mmCIF file of C-alpha atoms and ligand atoms in Angstrom:
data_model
loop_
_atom_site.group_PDB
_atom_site.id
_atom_site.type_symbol
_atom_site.label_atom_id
_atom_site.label_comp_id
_atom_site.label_asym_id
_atom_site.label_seq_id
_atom_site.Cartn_x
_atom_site.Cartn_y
_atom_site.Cartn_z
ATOM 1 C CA UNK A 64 93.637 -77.702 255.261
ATOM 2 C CA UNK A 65 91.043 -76.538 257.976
ATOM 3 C CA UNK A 66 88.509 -74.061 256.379
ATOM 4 C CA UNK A 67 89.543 -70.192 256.905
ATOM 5 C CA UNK A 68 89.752 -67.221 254.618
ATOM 6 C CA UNK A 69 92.560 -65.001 253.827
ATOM 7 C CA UNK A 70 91.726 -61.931 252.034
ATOM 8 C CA UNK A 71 95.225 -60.123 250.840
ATOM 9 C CA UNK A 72 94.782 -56.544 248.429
ATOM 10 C CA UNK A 73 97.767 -55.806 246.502
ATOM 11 C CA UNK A 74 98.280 -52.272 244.764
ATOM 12 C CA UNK A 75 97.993 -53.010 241.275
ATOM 13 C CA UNK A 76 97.308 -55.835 238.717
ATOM 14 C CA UNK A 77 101.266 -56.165 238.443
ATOM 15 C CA UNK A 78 101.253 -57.210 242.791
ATOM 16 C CA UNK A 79 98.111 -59.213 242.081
ATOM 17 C CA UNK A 80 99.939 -61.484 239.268
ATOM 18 C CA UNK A 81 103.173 -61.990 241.016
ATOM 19 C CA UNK A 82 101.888 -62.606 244.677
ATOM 20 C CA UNK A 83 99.345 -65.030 243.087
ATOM 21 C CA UNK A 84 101.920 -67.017 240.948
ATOM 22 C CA UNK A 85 104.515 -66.947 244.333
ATOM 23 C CA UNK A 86 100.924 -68.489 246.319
ATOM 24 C CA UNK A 87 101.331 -71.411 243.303
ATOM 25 C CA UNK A 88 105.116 -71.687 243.345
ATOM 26 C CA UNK A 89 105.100 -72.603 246.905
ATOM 27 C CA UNK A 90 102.153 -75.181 246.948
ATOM 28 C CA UNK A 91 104.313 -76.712 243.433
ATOM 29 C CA UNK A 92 107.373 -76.823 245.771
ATOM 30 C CA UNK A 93 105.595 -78.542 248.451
ATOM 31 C CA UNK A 94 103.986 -81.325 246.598
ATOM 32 C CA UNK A 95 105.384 -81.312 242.771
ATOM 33 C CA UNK A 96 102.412 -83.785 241.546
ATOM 34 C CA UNK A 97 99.890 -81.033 242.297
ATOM 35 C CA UNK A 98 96.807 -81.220 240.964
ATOM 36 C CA UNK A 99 95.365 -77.907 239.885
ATOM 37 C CA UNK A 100 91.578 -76.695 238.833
ATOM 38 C CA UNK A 101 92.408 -73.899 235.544
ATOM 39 C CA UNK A 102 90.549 -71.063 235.451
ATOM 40 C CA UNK A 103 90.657 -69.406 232.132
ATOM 41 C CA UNK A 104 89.296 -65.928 231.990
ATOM 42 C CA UNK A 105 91.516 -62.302 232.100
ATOM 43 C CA UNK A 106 92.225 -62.353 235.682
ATOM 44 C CA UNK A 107 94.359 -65.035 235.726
ATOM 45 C CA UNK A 108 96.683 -64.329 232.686
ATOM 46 C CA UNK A 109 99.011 -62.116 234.888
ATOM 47 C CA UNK A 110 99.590 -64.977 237.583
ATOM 48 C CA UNK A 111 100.269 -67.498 234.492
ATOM 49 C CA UNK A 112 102.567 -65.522 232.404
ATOM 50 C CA UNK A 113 104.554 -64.925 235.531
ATOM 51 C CA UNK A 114 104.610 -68.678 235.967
ATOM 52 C CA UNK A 115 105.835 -69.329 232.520
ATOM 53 C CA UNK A 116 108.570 -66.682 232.846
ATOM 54 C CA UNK A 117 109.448 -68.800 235.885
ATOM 55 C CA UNK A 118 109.567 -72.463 234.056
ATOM 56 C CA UNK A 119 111.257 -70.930 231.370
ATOM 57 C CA UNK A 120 114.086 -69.141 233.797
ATOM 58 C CA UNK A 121 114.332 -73.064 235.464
ATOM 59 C CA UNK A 122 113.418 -71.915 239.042
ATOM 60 C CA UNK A 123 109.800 -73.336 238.485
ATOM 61 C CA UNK A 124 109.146 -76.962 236.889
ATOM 62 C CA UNK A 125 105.692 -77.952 236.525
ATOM 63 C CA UNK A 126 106.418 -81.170 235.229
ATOM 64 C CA UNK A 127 104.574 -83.329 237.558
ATOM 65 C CA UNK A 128 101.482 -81.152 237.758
ATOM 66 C CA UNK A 129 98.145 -81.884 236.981
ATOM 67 C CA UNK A 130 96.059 -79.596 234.553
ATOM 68 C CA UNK A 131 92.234 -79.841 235.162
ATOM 69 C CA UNK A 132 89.788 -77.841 232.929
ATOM 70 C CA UNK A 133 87.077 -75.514 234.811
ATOM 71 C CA UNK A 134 84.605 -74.897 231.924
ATOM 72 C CA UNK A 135 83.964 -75.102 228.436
ATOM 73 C CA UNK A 136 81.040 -73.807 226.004
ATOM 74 C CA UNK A 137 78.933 -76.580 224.974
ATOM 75 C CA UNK A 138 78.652 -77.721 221.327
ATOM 76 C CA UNK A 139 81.804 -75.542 219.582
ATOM 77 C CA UNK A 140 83.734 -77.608 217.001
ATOM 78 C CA UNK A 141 87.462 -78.865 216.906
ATOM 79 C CA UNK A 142 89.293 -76.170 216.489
ATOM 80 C CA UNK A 143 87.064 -73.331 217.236
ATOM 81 C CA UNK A 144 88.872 -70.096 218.451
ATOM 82 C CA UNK A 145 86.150 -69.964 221.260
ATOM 83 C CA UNK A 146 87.576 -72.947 223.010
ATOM 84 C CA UNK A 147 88.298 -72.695 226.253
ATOM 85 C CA UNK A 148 90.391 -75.862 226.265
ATOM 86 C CA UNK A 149 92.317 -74.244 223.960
ATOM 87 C CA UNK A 150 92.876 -71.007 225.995
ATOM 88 C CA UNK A 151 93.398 -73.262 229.031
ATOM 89 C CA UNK A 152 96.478 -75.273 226.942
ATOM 90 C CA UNK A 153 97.916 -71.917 225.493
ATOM 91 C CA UNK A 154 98.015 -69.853 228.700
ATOM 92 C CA UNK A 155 98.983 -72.423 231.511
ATOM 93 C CA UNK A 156 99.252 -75.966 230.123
ATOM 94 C CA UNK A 157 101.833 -75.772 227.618
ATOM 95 C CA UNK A 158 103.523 -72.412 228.792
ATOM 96 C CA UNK A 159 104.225 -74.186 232.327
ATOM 97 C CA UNK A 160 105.484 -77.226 230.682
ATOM 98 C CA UNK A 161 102.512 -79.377 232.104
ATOM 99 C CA UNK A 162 102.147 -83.163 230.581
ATOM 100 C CA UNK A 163 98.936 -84.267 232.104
ATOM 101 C CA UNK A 164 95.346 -82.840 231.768
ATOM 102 C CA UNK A 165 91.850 -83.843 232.782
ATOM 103 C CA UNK A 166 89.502 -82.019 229.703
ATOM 104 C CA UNK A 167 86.027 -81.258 230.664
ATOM 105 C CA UNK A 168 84.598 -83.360 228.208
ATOM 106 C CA UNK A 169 81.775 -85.656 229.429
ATOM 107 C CA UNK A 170 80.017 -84.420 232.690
ATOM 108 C CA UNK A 171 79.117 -87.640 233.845
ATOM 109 C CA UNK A 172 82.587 -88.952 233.875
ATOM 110 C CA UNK A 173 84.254 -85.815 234.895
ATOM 111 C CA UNK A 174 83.963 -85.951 238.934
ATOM 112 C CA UNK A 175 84.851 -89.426 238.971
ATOM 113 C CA UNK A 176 88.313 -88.485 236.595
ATOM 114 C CA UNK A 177 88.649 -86.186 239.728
ATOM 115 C CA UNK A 178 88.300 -88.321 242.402
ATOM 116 C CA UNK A 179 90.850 -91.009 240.446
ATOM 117 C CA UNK A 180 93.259 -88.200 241.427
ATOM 118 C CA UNK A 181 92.669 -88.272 244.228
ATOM 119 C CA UNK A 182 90.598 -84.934 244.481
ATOM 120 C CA UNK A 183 91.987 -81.349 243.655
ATOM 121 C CA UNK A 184 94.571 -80.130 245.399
ATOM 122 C CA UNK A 185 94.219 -76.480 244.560
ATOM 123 C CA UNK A 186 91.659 -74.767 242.623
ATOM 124 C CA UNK A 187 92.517 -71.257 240.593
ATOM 125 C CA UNK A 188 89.641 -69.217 240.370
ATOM 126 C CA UNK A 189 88.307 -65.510 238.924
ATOM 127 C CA UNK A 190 85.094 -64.120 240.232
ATOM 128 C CA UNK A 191 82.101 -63.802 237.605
ATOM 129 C CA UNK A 192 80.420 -59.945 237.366
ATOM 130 C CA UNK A 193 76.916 -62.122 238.685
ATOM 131 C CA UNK A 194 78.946 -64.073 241.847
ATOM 132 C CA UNK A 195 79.331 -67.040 239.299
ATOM 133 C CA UNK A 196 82.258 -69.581 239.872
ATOM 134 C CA UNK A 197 83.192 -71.609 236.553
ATOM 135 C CA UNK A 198 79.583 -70.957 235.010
ATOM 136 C CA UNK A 199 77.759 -72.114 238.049
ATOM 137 C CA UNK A 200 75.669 -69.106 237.371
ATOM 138 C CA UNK A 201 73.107 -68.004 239.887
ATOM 139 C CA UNK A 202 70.763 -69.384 241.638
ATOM 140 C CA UNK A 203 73.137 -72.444 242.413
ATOM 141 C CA UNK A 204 73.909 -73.683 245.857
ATOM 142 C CA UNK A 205 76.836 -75.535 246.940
ATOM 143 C CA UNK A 206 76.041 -79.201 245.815
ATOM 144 C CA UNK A 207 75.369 -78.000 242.146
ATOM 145 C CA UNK A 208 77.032 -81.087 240.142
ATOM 146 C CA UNK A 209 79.086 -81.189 237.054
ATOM 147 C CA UNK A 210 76.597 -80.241 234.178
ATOM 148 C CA UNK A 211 75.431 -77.830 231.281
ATOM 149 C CA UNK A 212 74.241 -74.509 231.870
ATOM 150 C CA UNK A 213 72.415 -71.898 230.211
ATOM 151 C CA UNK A 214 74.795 -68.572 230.666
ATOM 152 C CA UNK A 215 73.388 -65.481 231.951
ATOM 153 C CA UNK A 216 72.892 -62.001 230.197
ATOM 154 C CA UNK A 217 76.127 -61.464 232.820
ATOM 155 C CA UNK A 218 78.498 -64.311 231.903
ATOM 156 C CA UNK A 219 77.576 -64.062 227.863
ATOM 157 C CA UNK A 220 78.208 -59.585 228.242
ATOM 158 C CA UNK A 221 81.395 -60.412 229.796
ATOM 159 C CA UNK A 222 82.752 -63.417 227.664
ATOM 160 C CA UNK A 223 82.124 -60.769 224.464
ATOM 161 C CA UNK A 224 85.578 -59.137 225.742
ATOM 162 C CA UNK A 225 87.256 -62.330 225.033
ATOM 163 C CA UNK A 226 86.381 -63.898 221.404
ATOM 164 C CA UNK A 227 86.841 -59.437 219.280
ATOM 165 C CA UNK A 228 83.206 -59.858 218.152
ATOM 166 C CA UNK A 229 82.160 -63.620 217.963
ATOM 167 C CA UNK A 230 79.250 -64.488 219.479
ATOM 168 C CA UNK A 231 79.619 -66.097 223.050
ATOM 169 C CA UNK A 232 77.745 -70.043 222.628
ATOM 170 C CA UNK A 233 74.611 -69.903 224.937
ATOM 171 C CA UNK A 234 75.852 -73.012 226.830
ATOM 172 C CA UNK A 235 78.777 -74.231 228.745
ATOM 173 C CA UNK A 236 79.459 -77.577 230.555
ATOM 174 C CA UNK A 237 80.775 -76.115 234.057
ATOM 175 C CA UNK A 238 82.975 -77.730 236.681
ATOM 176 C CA UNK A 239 80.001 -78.554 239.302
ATOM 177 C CA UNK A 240 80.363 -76.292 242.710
ATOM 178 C CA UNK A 241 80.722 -79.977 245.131
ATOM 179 C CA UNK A 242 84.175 -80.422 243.339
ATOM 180 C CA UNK A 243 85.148 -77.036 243.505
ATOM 181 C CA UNK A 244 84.128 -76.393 246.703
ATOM 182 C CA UNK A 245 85.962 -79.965 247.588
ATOM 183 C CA UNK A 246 89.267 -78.765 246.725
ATOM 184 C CA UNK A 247 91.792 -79.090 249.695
ATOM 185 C CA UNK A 248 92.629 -74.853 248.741
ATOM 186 C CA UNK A 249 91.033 -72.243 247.002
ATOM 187 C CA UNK A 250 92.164 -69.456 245.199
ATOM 188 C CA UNK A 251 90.343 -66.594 244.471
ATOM 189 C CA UNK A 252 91.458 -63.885 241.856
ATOM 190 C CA UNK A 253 89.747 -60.510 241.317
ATOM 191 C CA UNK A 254 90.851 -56.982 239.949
ATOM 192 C CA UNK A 255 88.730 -54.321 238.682
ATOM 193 C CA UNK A 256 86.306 -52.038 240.401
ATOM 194 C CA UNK A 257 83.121 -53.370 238.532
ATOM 195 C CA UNK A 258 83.595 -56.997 240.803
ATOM 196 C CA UNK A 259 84.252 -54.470 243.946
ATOM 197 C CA UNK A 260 80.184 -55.073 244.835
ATOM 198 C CA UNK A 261 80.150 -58.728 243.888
ATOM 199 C CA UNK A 262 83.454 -59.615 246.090
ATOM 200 C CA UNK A 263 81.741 -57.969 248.913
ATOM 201 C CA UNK A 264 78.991 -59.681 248.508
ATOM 202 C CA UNK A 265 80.861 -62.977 247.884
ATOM 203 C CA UNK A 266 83.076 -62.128 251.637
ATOM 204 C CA UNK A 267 80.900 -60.110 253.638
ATOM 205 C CA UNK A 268 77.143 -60.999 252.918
ATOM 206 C CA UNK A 269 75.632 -64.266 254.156
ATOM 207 C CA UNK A 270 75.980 -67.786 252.288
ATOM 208 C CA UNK A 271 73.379 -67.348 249.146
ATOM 209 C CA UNK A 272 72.541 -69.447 245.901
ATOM 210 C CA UNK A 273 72.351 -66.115 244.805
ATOM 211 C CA UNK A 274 75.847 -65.187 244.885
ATOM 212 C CA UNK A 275 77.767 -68.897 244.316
ATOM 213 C CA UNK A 276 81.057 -67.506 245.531
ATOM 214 C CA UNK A 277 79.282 -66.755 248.988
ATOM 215 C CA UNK A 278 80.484 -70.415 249.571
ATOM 216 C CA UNK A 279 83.944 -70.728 248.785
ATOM 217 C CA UNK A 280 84.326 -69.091 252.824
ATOM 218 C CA UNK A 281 83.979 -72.765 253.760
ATOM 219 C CA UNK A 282 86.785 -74.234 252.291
ATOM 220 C CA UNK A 283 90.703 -72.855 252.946
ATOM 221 C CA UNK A 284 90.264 -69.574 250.811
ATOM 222 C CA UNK A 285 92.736 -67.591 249.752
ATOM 223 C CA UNK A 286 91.632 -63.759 248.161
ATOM 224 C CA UNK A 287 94.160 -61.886 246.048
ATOM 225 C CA UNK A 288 92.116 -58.680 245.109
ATOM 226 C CA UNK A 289 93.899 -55.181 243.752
ATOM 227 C CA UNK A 290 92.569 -51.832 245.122
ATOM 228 C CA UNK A 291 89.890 -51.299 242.843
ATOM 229 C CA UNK A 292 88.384 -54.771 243.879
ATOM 230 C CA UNK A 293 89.033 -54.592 247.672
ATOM 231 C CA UNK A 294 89.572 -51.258 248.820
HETATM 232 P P1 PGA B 323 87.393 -62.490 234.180
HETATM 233 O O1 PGA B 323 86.260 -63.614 234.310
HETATM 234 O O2 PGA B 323 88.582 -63.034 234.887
HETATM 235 O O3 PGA B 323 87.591 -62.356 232.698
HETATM 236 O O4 PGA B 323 86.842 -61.250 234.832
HETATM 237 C C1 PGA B 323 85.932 -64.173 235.532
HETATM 238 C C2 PGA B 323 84.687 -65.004 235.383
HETATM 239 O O5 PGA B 323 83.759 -64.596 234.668
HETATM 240 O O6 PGA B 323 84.596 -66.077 236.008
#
């Protein structure tokens, strides 16, 4: 894939879901041993529950894909509700039928688990309210390894949403931005008119450490945005 950047808005949260799991379908179709960077997150749970209606309707099969984990709070125990693992395997791994995953588990293995793969194929993506990608928070240029990060007053405000009044860990160990950025395709998902600033900074200001996402416009990018996001 040459570098390029499509930027698509779709009325509603309903378009963005089905449009982005049709963008997945076809790369599955094409090459059925994809393999697939998971972003957990609420953006994405439209695009996966339309996938799983499609495995479970037998005109999607996901067999042969290739689950790979984005990020993960550091230090949380087996079986803590927090997990994002655990979201990961209960929203796109096991839903989609999906046999093989790389966890994000030691960060100086990780990248070379990866490149055994033979590098990502495709990498699934929301858009952090501080221009974060995984929890590469900012400042963080484009060679930012696989490590663990102290989260921002942004990420931990916005992770509250997800765990109904736990606290959000302080840490996570984060995908590193070389092998996101090194994916062959991105995709980027965004709805809501609090990221509307942040995705315009991400597609129409210049290439920052300030704003992470800034450098996904260098690898084959693909934006599904609703209205509120991308007017
Ligand atoms: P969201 O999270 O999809 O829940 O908005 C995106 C992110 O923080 O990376």
């Amino acid at each position: 894939m040459t570098p390029g950047v499509t930027v698509r808005t779709l009325p509603d949260t309903l378009m963005l879901a089905e449009v982005a799991a049709d963008w997945l379908d076809s790369r599955i179709a094409r090459r059925p041993d994809l393999t697939v960077l998971v972003a957990t997150g609420q953006t994405p749970m439209g695009m996966y529950g339309r996938l799983a209606a499609r495995v479970r309707a037998s005109t999607l099969d996901c067999s042969g894909v290739t689950a790979v984990q984005l990020d993960e709070y550091a230090g949380l125990p087996d079986g803590d509700p927090r997990s994002l693992r655990d979201w990961m395997m209960r929203s796109f791994v096991t839903p989609l039928g999906i046999h093989k995953v790389v966890p994000l588990d030691d960060p100086a293995t990780f990248t070379a688990q990866v490149e055994a793969l033979g590098g990502l194929d495709v990498a699934i993506l929301g858009l952090g309210p501080n221009g974060h990608l995984g929890f590469n928070e900012p400042p963080c240029g484009p060679d930012a390894p696989t490590r663990t990060v102290t989260l921002t007053p942004e990420s931990l405000l916005s992770n509250r949403s997800y765990w109904n009044g736990l606290n959000v860990p302080m840490q996570a160990v984060t995908a590193g931005m070389d092998v996101i950025l090194g994916a062959r395709e991105t995709l980027l998902l965004v709805s809501g008119a609090h990221k509307r600033g942040i995705l315009s900074a991400a597609l129409d200001g210049p290439e920052t450490p300030a704003v992470p996402a800034s450098y996904l416009r260098r690898t084959a990018l693909t934006v599904f945005a609703d209205r509120e996001a991308r007017p």
